[in-house]
Coordinates of C-alpha atoms and ligand atoms in Angstrom, one line a residue:
M1351 CA -42.8 -55.5 8.3
S1352 CA -41.8 -53.5 11.2
T1353 CA -43.6 -50.8 13.2
K1354 CA -44.0 -47.6 11.7
V1355 CA -44.9 -44.4 13.7
T1356 CA -46.1 -41.3 11.6
W1357 CA -46.8 -38.1 13.1
L1358 CA -49.7 -35.9 11.4
G1359 CA -49.2 -32.8 13.5
H1360 CA -50.3 -31.8 16.9
A1361 CA -51.0 -35.1 18.9
T1362 CA -52.2 -37.0 15.9
V1363 CA -50.0 -40.2 15.4
L1364 CA -50.6 -43.3 13.2
V1365 CA -49.1 -46.5 14.3
R1366 CA -48.8 -49.4 11.8
T1367 CA -48.0 -52.6 13.5
G1368 CA -45.6 -55.3 12.4
A1369 CA -48.7 -57.4 11.6
G1370 CA -50.1 -54.8 9.2
K1371 CA -52.7 -53.2 11.5
T1372 CA -53.1 -49.5 12.0
L1373 CA -54.1 -47.4 15.0
I1374 CA -54.5 -43.8 15.1
I1375 CA -54.2 -41.8 18.3
D1376 CA -56.1 -38.4 18.6
P1377 CA -57.2 -38.2 15.0
W1378 CA -57.5 -34.4 14.3
L1379 CA -57.4 -34.6 10.6
E1380 CA -59.8 -31.9 9.1
G1381 CA -58.8 -28.6 10.3
N1382 CA -55.4 -29.7 11.6
P1383 CA -53.1 -27.0 10.0
L1384 CA -50.1 -29.5 9.8
C1385 CA -51.9 -32.6 8.7
P1386 CA -50.7 -33.4 5.2
P1387 CA -53.5 -33.7 2.7
E1388 CA -52.8 -37.2 1.6
H1389 CA -53.3 -38.3 5.3
L1390 CA -56.8 -36.9 5.7
A1391 CA -58.6 -40.1 5.2
P1392 CA -56.5 -43.0 6.8
R1393 CA -57.7 -46.4 6.9
V1394 CA -57.3 -47.5 10.4
D1395 CA -58.3 -50.6 12.6
A1396 CA -58.5 -48.6 16.0
I1397 CA -58.8 -45.2 17.3
L1398 CA -57.4 -44.3 20.6
I1399 CA -58.5 -40.8 22.2
T1400 CA -56.6 -39.2 25.0
H1401 CA -59.3 -36.7 25.8
G1402 CA -62.2 -34.7 24.6
H1403 CA -60.8 -31.4 23.6
P1404 CA -61.5 -30.5 20.0
E1405 CA -57.9 -30.8 18.7
H1406 CA -57.7 -34.4 20.1
L1407 CA -61.1 -35.7 19.6
G1408 CA -60.9 -34.0 16.4
S1409 CA -62.4 -36.1 13.3
A1410 CA -63.0 -39.3 15.6
V1411 CA -66.7 -39.4 14.8
A1412 CA -66.5 -39.0 11.1
L1413 CA -63.5 -41.3 10.8
A1414 CA -65.3 -44.0 13.0
D1415 CA -68.4 -43.5 10.7
R1416 CA -66.3 -43.9 7.6
V1417 CA -64.0 -46.9 8.4
R1418 CA -66.0 -48.7 11.1
P1419 CA -62.8 -49.6 13.3
E1420 CA -62.7 -52.7 15.4
A1421 CA -62.3 -50.4 18.5
V1422 CA -62.6 -46.6 19.5
V1423 CA -60.8 -46.4 22.9
G1424 CA -61.3 -43.5 25.3
S1425 CA -62.5 -42.8 28.9
R1426 CA -65.8 -44.3 29.9
E1427 CA -67.5 -40.9 29.8
L1428 CA -66.0 -39.9 26.3
C1429 CA -67.2 -43.3 25.1
E1430 CA -70.7 -42.7 26.4
W1431 CA -70.6 -39.4 24.5
L1432 CA -69.3 -40.9 21.3
T1433 CA -72.0 -43.6 21.4
E1434 CA -74.5 -40.8 21.6
Q1435 CA -73.1 -39.6 18.3
G1436 CA -73.5 -42.9 16.7
V1437 CA -70.1 -44.4 17.2
T1438 CA -70.2 -48.2 17.6
S1439 CA -67.4 -50.4 19.0
T1440 CA -66.3 -48.1 21.7
I1441 CA -64.3 -49.3 24.6
G1442 CA -64.5 -47.1 27.6
L1443 CA -61.5 -47.6 29.9
N1444 CA -60.3 -46.0 32.9
T1445 CA -56.9 -45.3 34.0
G1446 CA -55.0 -48.5 34.8
G1447 CA -57.0 -50.5 32.5
S1448 CA -55.9 -52.5 29.5
V1449 CA -57.5 -54.0 26.3
E1450 CA -56.3 -55.9 23.4
V1451 CA -56.9 -53.9 20.3
A1452 CA -55.6 -54.5 16.7
G1453 CA -53.3 -57.2 17.9
T1454 CA -51.6 -54.7 20.5
R1455 CA -52.2 -54.4 24.3
V1456 CA -53.2 -50.8 25.1
T1457 CA -53.1 -49.5 28.7
M1458 CA -54.8 -46.2 29.7
V1459 CA -52.4 -44.4 32.0
R1460 CA -52.7 -41.1 33.8
A1461 CA -52.4 -37.7 32.4
E1462 CA -52.6 -34.3 34.2
H1463 CA -55.0 -32.3 32.2
S1464 CA -58.7 -31.3 32.0
N1465 CA -61.1 -33.1 30.0
G1466 CA -64.3 -31.4 29.0
I1467 CA -66.2 -32.1 25.7
R1468 CA -67.5 -29.3 23.7
D1469 CA -71.0 -30.2 22.7
G1470 CA -73.0 -27.4 21.1
D1471 CA -73.1 -24.4 23.4
R1472 CA -72.1 -26.4 26.4
T1473 CA -69.0 -28.4 27.9
V1474 CA -69.9 -31.9 29.1
Y1475 CA -67.7 -34.0 31.5
G1476 CA -65.3 -36.3 29.7
G1477 CA -63.8 -38.3 32.6
A1478 CA -60.2 -38.4 33.3
A1479 CA -57.7 -37.2 30.7
A1480 CA -55.3 -40.0 29.8
G1481 CA -52.2 -41.2 28.0
Y1482 CA -51.7 -44.7 26.5
I1483 CA -49.1 -47.2 26.6
I1484 CA -49.1 -49.5 23.3
D1485 CA -47.4 -52.7 23.7
L1486 CA -46.7 -54.0 20.1
G1487 CA -44.6 -57.0 21.3
E1488 CA -41.3 -55.9 19.7
L1489 CA -41.7 -52.3 20.9
T1490 CA -43.6 -50.4 23.5
L1491 CA -44.9 -46.8 22.9
Y1492 CA -46.1 -44.2 25.3
H1493 CA -48.3 -41.4 24.0
A1494 CA -48.7 -39.0 27.0
G1495 CA -51.7 -37.1 25.7
D1496 CA -51.8 -33.6 27.0
T1497 CA -50.2 -33.5 30.3
S1498 CA -48.0 -31.7 32.6
L1499 CA -44.9 -33.2 33.9
F1500 CA -45.6 -35.6 36.9
G1501 CA -43.5 -37.9 39.2
D1502 CA -45.4 -41.0 38.3
M1503 CA -43.9 -40.9 34.9
Q1504 CA -41.0 -42.7 36.7
L1505 CA -43.5 -45.6 37.7
I1506 CA -44.9 -45.6 34.1
G1507 CA -41.2 -46.2 33.0
E1508 CA -40.6 -48.9 35.5
M1509 CA -43.8 -50.7 34.9
Y1510 CA -44.2 -50.8 31.1
E1511 CA -40.6 -49.8 30.0
P1512 CA -41.5 -48.0 26.9
D1513 CA -39.0 -47.6 24.2
L1514 CA -40.3 -44.7 22.5
A1515 CA -42.3 -41.8 24.0
L1516 CA -44.5 -39.2 22.1
L1517 CA -44.4 -36.2 24.5
P1518 CA -46.0 -32.7 24.2
I1519 CA -43.5 -30.0 24.2
G1520 CA -45.7 -26.9 23.1
G1521 CA -46.2 -25.5 26.5
Y1522 CA -49.2 -23.2 27.5
S1523 CA -51.7 -26.0 27.6
T1524 CA -49.3 -28.9 28.4
M1525 CA -45.7 -29.2 29.4
G1526 CA -42.9 -27.6 27.4
P1527 CA -39.5 -28.8 26.3
S1528 CA -37.6 -28.8 29.7
E1529 CA -40.4 -30.6 31.4
A1530 CA -40.5 -33.1 28.5
A1531 CA -36.7 -33.6 28.9
R1532 CA -37.1 -34.4 32.5
A1533 CA -40.1 -36.7 31.5
C1534 CA -37.6 -38.6 29.1
R1535 CA -35.4 -39.1 32.3
L1536 CA -38.1 -40.4 34.4
L1537 CA -39.5 -42.8 31.9
G1538 CA -36.1 -44.1 31.0
V1539 CA -36.8 -44.0 27.3
S1540 CA -34.1 -44.0 24.6
Q1541 CA -36.2 -42.4 21.9
V1542 CA -38.7 -39.5 21.9
V1543 CA -41.0 -37.8 19.3
P1544 CA -41.9 -34.3 20.2
I1545 CA -45.7 -33.5 19.6
H1546 CA -48.3 -30.8 20.5
Y1547 CA -46.3 -27.9 19.2
G1548 CA -46.5 -25.4 16.2
T1549 CA -50.2 -25.7 15.5
S1550 CA -50.9 -22.3 17.3
P1551 CA -48.8 -19.3 18.5
Q1552 CA -49.2 -20.1 21.9
L1553 CA -47.6 -23.7 21.6
S1554 CA -44.2 -22.3 21.1
G1555 CA -41.9 -25.1 22.4
R1556 CA -39.5 -26.5 19.7
P1557 CA -37.6 -29.7 19.3
E1558 CA -34.3 -27.8 19.5
E1559 CA -35.1 -26.7 23.0
L1560 CA -35.9 -30.4 23.9
L1561 CA -32.7 -31.5 22.5
A1562 CA -30.8 -28.8 24.5
A1563 CA -32.6 -29.8 27.7
L1564 CA -32.0 -33.6 27.2
E1565 CA -28.2 -32.8 27.1
V1566 CA -28.5 -32.2 30.8
E1567 CA -31.5 -34.5 31.7
S1568 CA -30.9 -37.6 29.5
P1569 CA -28.0 -37.3 27.1
R1570 CA -28.5 -40.7 25.5
C1571 CA -32.2 -40.2 24.6
Q1572 CA -32.4 -39.6 20.9
V1573 CA -35.0 -37.0 19.6
H1574 CA -36.9 -37.7 16.4
A1575 CA -38.0 -34.2 15.2
L1576 CA -40.4 -35.6 12.6
R1577 CA -42.0 -33.4 9.9
P1578 CA -45.8 -33.9 9.6
G1579 CA -46.4 -37.0 7.6
E1580 CA -42.9 -38.3 8.3
S1581 CA -42.3 -41.7 9.9
I1582 CA -39.9 -43.7 12.1
Ligands
LIG2899 NI1 -56.2 -30.7 25.7

Protein backbone atom coordinates (compact mmCIF):
# COMPACT_ATOMS: atom_id res chain seq x y z
CA MET A 1 0.00 0.00 0.00
CA SER A 2 1.35 3.43 -0.79
CA THR A 3 0.59 6.77 0.79
CA LYS A 4 -2.67 8.41 -0.22
CA VAL A 5 -3.46 12.09 0.32
CA THR A 6 -7.11 13.12 0.01
CA TRP A 7 -8.38 16.70 0.05
CA LEU A 8 -11.80 17.20 1.67
CA GLY A 9 -12.14 20.93 0.96
CA HIS A 10 -10.68 23.94 2.79
CA ALA A 11 -7.66 22.79 4.86
CA THR A 12 -9.07 19.35 5.63
CA VAL A 13 -6.73 16.62 4.44
CA LEU A 14 -6.75 12.85 5.02
CA VAL A 15 -3.45 11.00 4.87
CA ARG A 16 -3.46 7.21 4.57
CA THR A 17 -0.02 5.82 5.33
CA GLY A 18 1.62 2.90 3.58
CA ALA A 19 1.06 0.89 6.77
CA GLY A 20 -2.70 1.53 6.61
CA LYS A 21 -2.99 4.18 9.34
CA THR A 22 -5.03 7.33 8.74
CA LEU A 23 -4.34 10.86 9.90
CA ILE A 24 -6.61 13.83 9.38
CA ILE A 25 -5.44 17.42 9.45
CA ASP A 26 -7.90 20.20 10.37
CA PRO A 27 -11.05 18.03 10.34
CA TRP A 28 -13.75 20.48 9.21
CA LEU A 29 -16.39 17.96 8.14
CA GLU A 30 -19.92 19.00 9.19
CA GLY A 31 -20.53 22.47 7.74
CA ASN A 32 -17.67 22.34 5.25
CA PRO A 33 -19.43 23.17 1.98
CA LEU A 34 -16.86 21.22 -0.06
CA CYS A 35 -16.64 18.05 2.04
CA PRO A 36 -18.20 15.15 0.14
CA PRO A 37 -20.97 13.44 2.16
CA GLU A 38 -19.21 10.06 2.03
CA HIS A 39 -16.28 11.58 3.93
CA LEU A 40 -18.27 13.10 6.81
CA ALA A 41 -17.44 10.27 9.21
CA PRO A 42 -13.88 9.06 8.55
CA ARG A 43 -12.10 6.41 10.62
CA VAL A 44 -8.85 7.99 11.75
CA ASP A 45 -5.95 7.03 13.98
CA ALA A 46 -4.77 10.58 14.63
CA ILE A 47 -6.03 14.14 14.37
CA LEU A 48 -3.67 17.08 13.77
CA ILE A 49 -4.98 20.61 14.25
CA THR A 50 -3.08 23.64 12.95
CA HIS A 51 -5.03 26.28 14.89
CA GLY A 52 -8.31 26.95 16.64
CA HIS A 53 -10.31 28.88 14.03
CA PRO A 54 -13.67 27.19 13.51
CA GLU A 55 -12.99 26.03 9.94
CA HIS A 56 -9.88 24.18 11.17
CA LEU A 57 -10.78 22.96 14.64
CA GLY A 58 -14.00 22.09 12.90
CA SER A 59 -15.43 18.71 13.88
CA ALA A 60 -12.40 17.68 15.97
CA VAL A 61 -14.24 17.29 19.28
CA ALA A 62 -17.08 15.21 17.81
CA LEU A 63 -14.70 13.16 15.68
CA ALA A 64 -12.38 12.43 18.62
CA ASP A 65 -15.38 11.46 20.72
CA ARG A 66 -16.57 9.05 18.04
CA VAL A 67 -13.35 7.37 16.90
CA ARG A 68 -11.14 7.69 20.03
CA PRO A 69 -7.94 8.27 18.04
CA GLU A 70 -4.56 7.38 19.46
CA ALA A 71 -3.57 11.05 19.38
CA VAL A 72 -4.99 14.53 18.90
CA VAL A 73 -2.12 16.91 18.21
CA GLY A 74 -2.28 20.67 18.52
CA SER A 75 -0.70 23.58 20.35
CA ARG A 76 -0.40 23.17 24.09
CA GLU A 77 -3.12 25.77 24.75
CA LEU A 78 -5.46 24.29 22.12
CA CYS A 79 -4.98 20.86 23.70
CA GLU A 80 -5.79 22.26 27.14
CA TRP A 81 -9.03 23.61 25.68
CA LEU A 82 -9.76 20.27 23.97
CA THR A 83 -9.21 18.45 27.27
CA GLU A 84 -11.82 20.72 28.84
CA GLN A 85 -14.21 19.58 26.07
CA GLY A 86 -13.61 15.96 27.07
CA VAL A 87 -11.06 15.04 24.40
CA THR A 88 -8.54 12.49 25.67
CA SER A 89 -5.17 11.50 24.18
CA THR A 90 -4.18 15.08 23.34
CA ILE A 91 -0.56 15.88 22.60
CA GLY A 92 0.17 19.57 23.13
CA LEU A 93 3.22 20.48 21.10
CA ASN A 94 4.87 23.75 20.43
CA THR A 95 6.67 24.79 17.25
CA GLY A 96 9.88 22.85 16.73
CA GLY A 97 8.61 19.83 18.64
CA SER A 98 8.12 16.35 17.17
CA VAL A 99 6.15 13.29 18.16
CA GLU A 100 5.60 9.78 16.76
CA VAL A 101 1.95 9.46 15.71
CA ALA A 102 0.26 6.66 13.78
CA GLY A 103 3.61 5.35 12.59
CA THR A 104 4.72 8.76 11.31
CA ARG A 105 6.94 11.45 12.72
CA VAL A 106 5.00 14.68 13.09
CA THR A 107 6.82 17.98 13.63
CA MET A 108 5.02 21.20 14.44
CA VAL A 109 6.47 24.12 12.50
CA ARG A 110 5.81 27.81 12.46
CA ALA A 111 2.90 29.51 10.68
CA GLU A 112 2.20 33.23 10.51
CA HIS A 113 -1.41 33.49 11.58
CA SER A 114 -3.62 34.33 14.57
CA ASN A 115 -4.99 31.61 16.81
CA GLY A 116 -8.02 32.39 18.93
CA ILE A 117 -10.55 29.72 19.88
CA ARG A 118 -14.16 30.80 19.75
CA ASP A 119 -15.74 29.50 22.96
CA GLY A 120 -19.35 30.58 23.40
CA ASP A 121 -19.41 34.38 23.35
CA ARG A 122 -15.66 34.82 23.95
CA THR A 123 -12.42 34.08 22.17
CA VAL A 124 -9.73 32.29 24.16
CA TYR A 125 -6.00 32.18 23.52
CA GLY A 126 -5.00 29.18 21.41
CA GLY A 127 -1.19 29.41 21.48
CA ALA A 128 0.81 29.70 18.28
CA ALA A 129 -0.77 28.82 14.94
CA ALA A 130 1.23 26.07 13.27
CA GLY A 131 1.94 23.93 10.26
CA TYR A 132 3.03 20.29 10.27
CA ILE A 133 5.76 18.25 8.71
CA ILE A 134 4.64 14.62 8.44
CA ASP A 135 7.48 12.20 7.79
CA LEU A 136 6.01 8.98 6.39
CA GLY A 137 9.35 7.38 5.64
CA GLU A 138 8.81 7.00 1.91
CA LEU A 139 7.44 10.55 1.65
CA THR A 140 7.48 13.77 3.63
CA LEU A 141 4.47 16.10 3.60
CA TYR A 142 4.19 19.72 4.68
CA HIS A 143 0.76 21.07 5.62
CA ALA A 144 1.28 24.79 6.06
CA GLY A 145 -1.91 25.50 8.01
CA ASP A 146 -3.14 29.05 7.59
CA THR A 147 -0.18 31.28 6.97
CA SER A 148 1.36 34.14 5.09
CA LEU A 149 4.54 33.62 3.10
CA PHE A 150 7.61 33.77 5.36
CA GLY A 151 11.32 33.41 4.63
CA ASP A 152 11.88 30.52 7.02
CA MET A 153 9.98 28.28 4.61
CA GLN A 154 13.42 27.97 3.04
CA LEU A 155 14.72 26.63 6.35
CA ILE A 156 11.77 24.23 6.59
CA GLY A 157 12.70 23.03 3.11
CA GLU A 158 16.37 22.58 3.98
CA MET A 159 15.70 20.88 7.29
CA TYR A 160 12.84 18.49 6.45
CA GLU A 161 13.06 18.24 2.64
CA PRO A 162 9.30 17.84 2.05
CA ASP A 163 8.28 16.18 -1.21
CA LEU A 164 4.77 17.54 -1.29
CA ALA A 165 3.35 20.76 0.18
CA LEU A 166 -0.29 21.50 0.98
CA LEU A 167 -0.46 25.28 0.76
CA PRO A 168 -3.27 27.81 1.21
CA ILE A 169 -3.94 29.88 -1.92
CA GLY A 170 -7.27 31.58 -1.17
CA GLY A 171 -5.89 34.92 -0.03
CA TYR A 172 -7.76 37.26 2.35
CA SER A 173 -6.95 35.30 5.52
CA THR A 174 -3.85 33.52 4.22
CA MET A 175 -1.38 33.88 1.38
CA GLY A 176 -2.66 33.78 -2.17
CA PRO A 177 -1.44 32.01 -5.33
CA SER A 178 1.59 34.21 -6.06
CA GLU A 179 2.89 33.91 -2.50
CA ALA A 180 2.22 30.16 -2.55
CA ALA A 181 4.29 29.86 -5.73
CA ARG A 182 7.19 31.61 -3.99
CA ALA A 183 6.66 29.25 -1.04
CA CYS A 184 7.13 26.28 -3.38
CA ARG A 185 10.44 27.76 -4.51
CA LEU A 186 11.62 28.39 -0.95
CA LEU A 187 10.56 24.91 0.17
CA GLY A 188 12.10 23.21 -2.85
CA VAL A 189 9.08 20.95 -3.25
CA SER A 190 8.38 19.09 -6.47
CA GLN A 191 4.63 18.77 -5.83
CA VAL A 192 1.99 21.08 -4.38
CA VAL A 193 -1.68 20.63 -3.52
CA PRO A 194 -3.51 23.98 -3.28
CA ILE A 195 -5.91 24.19 -0.32
CA HIS A 196 -7.91 26.81 1.58
CA TYR A 197 -9.80 28.32 -1.35
CA GLY A 198 -13.31 28.24 -2.74
CA THR A 199 -15.16 27.79 0.56
CA SER A 200 -16.19 31.45 0.77
CA PRO A 201 -16.28 34.33 -1.75
CA GLN A 202 -13.29 36.02 -0.10
CA LEU A 203 -11.03 32.99 -0.62
CA SER A 204 -10.79 33.77 -4.31
CA GLY A 205 -7.32 32.42 -5.23
CA ARG A 206 -7.45 29.60 -7.78
CA PRO A 207 -5.13 26.74 -8.80
CA GLU A 208 -4.75 28.19 -12.32
CA GLU A 209 -3.22 31.32 -10.79
CA LEU A 210 -0.82 29.16 -8.76
CA LEU A 211 0.11 27.29 -11.93
CA ALA A 212 0.80 30.54 -13.79
CA ALA A 213 2.88 31.96 -10.94
CA LEU A 214 4.89 28.72 -10.68
CA GLU A 215 5.99 29.07 -14.30
CA VAL A 216 8.13 31.93 -13.07
CA GLU A 217 8.90 30.84 -9.50
CA SER A 218 9.45 27.08 -9.75
CA PRO A 219 8.61 25.67 -13.21
CA ARG A 220 9.34 22.04 -12.29
CA CYS A 221 6.90 22.02 -9.37
CA GLN A 222 3.79 20.02 -10.25
CA VAL A 223 0.35 21.30 -9.16
CA HIS A 224 -2.24 18.72 -8.10
CA ALA A 225 -5.53 20.66 -8.21
CA LEU A 226 -7.64 18.04 -6.46
CA ARG A 227 -11.40 18.04 -6.45
CA PRO A 228 -12.88 17.58 -2.97
CA GLY A 229 -12.66 13.87 -2.15
CA GLU A 230 -10.01 13.27 -4.79
CA SER A 231 -6.67 11.69 -3.84
CA ILE A 232 -3.09 11.48 -5.00
NI1 LIG B 1 -7.38 30.65 10.37
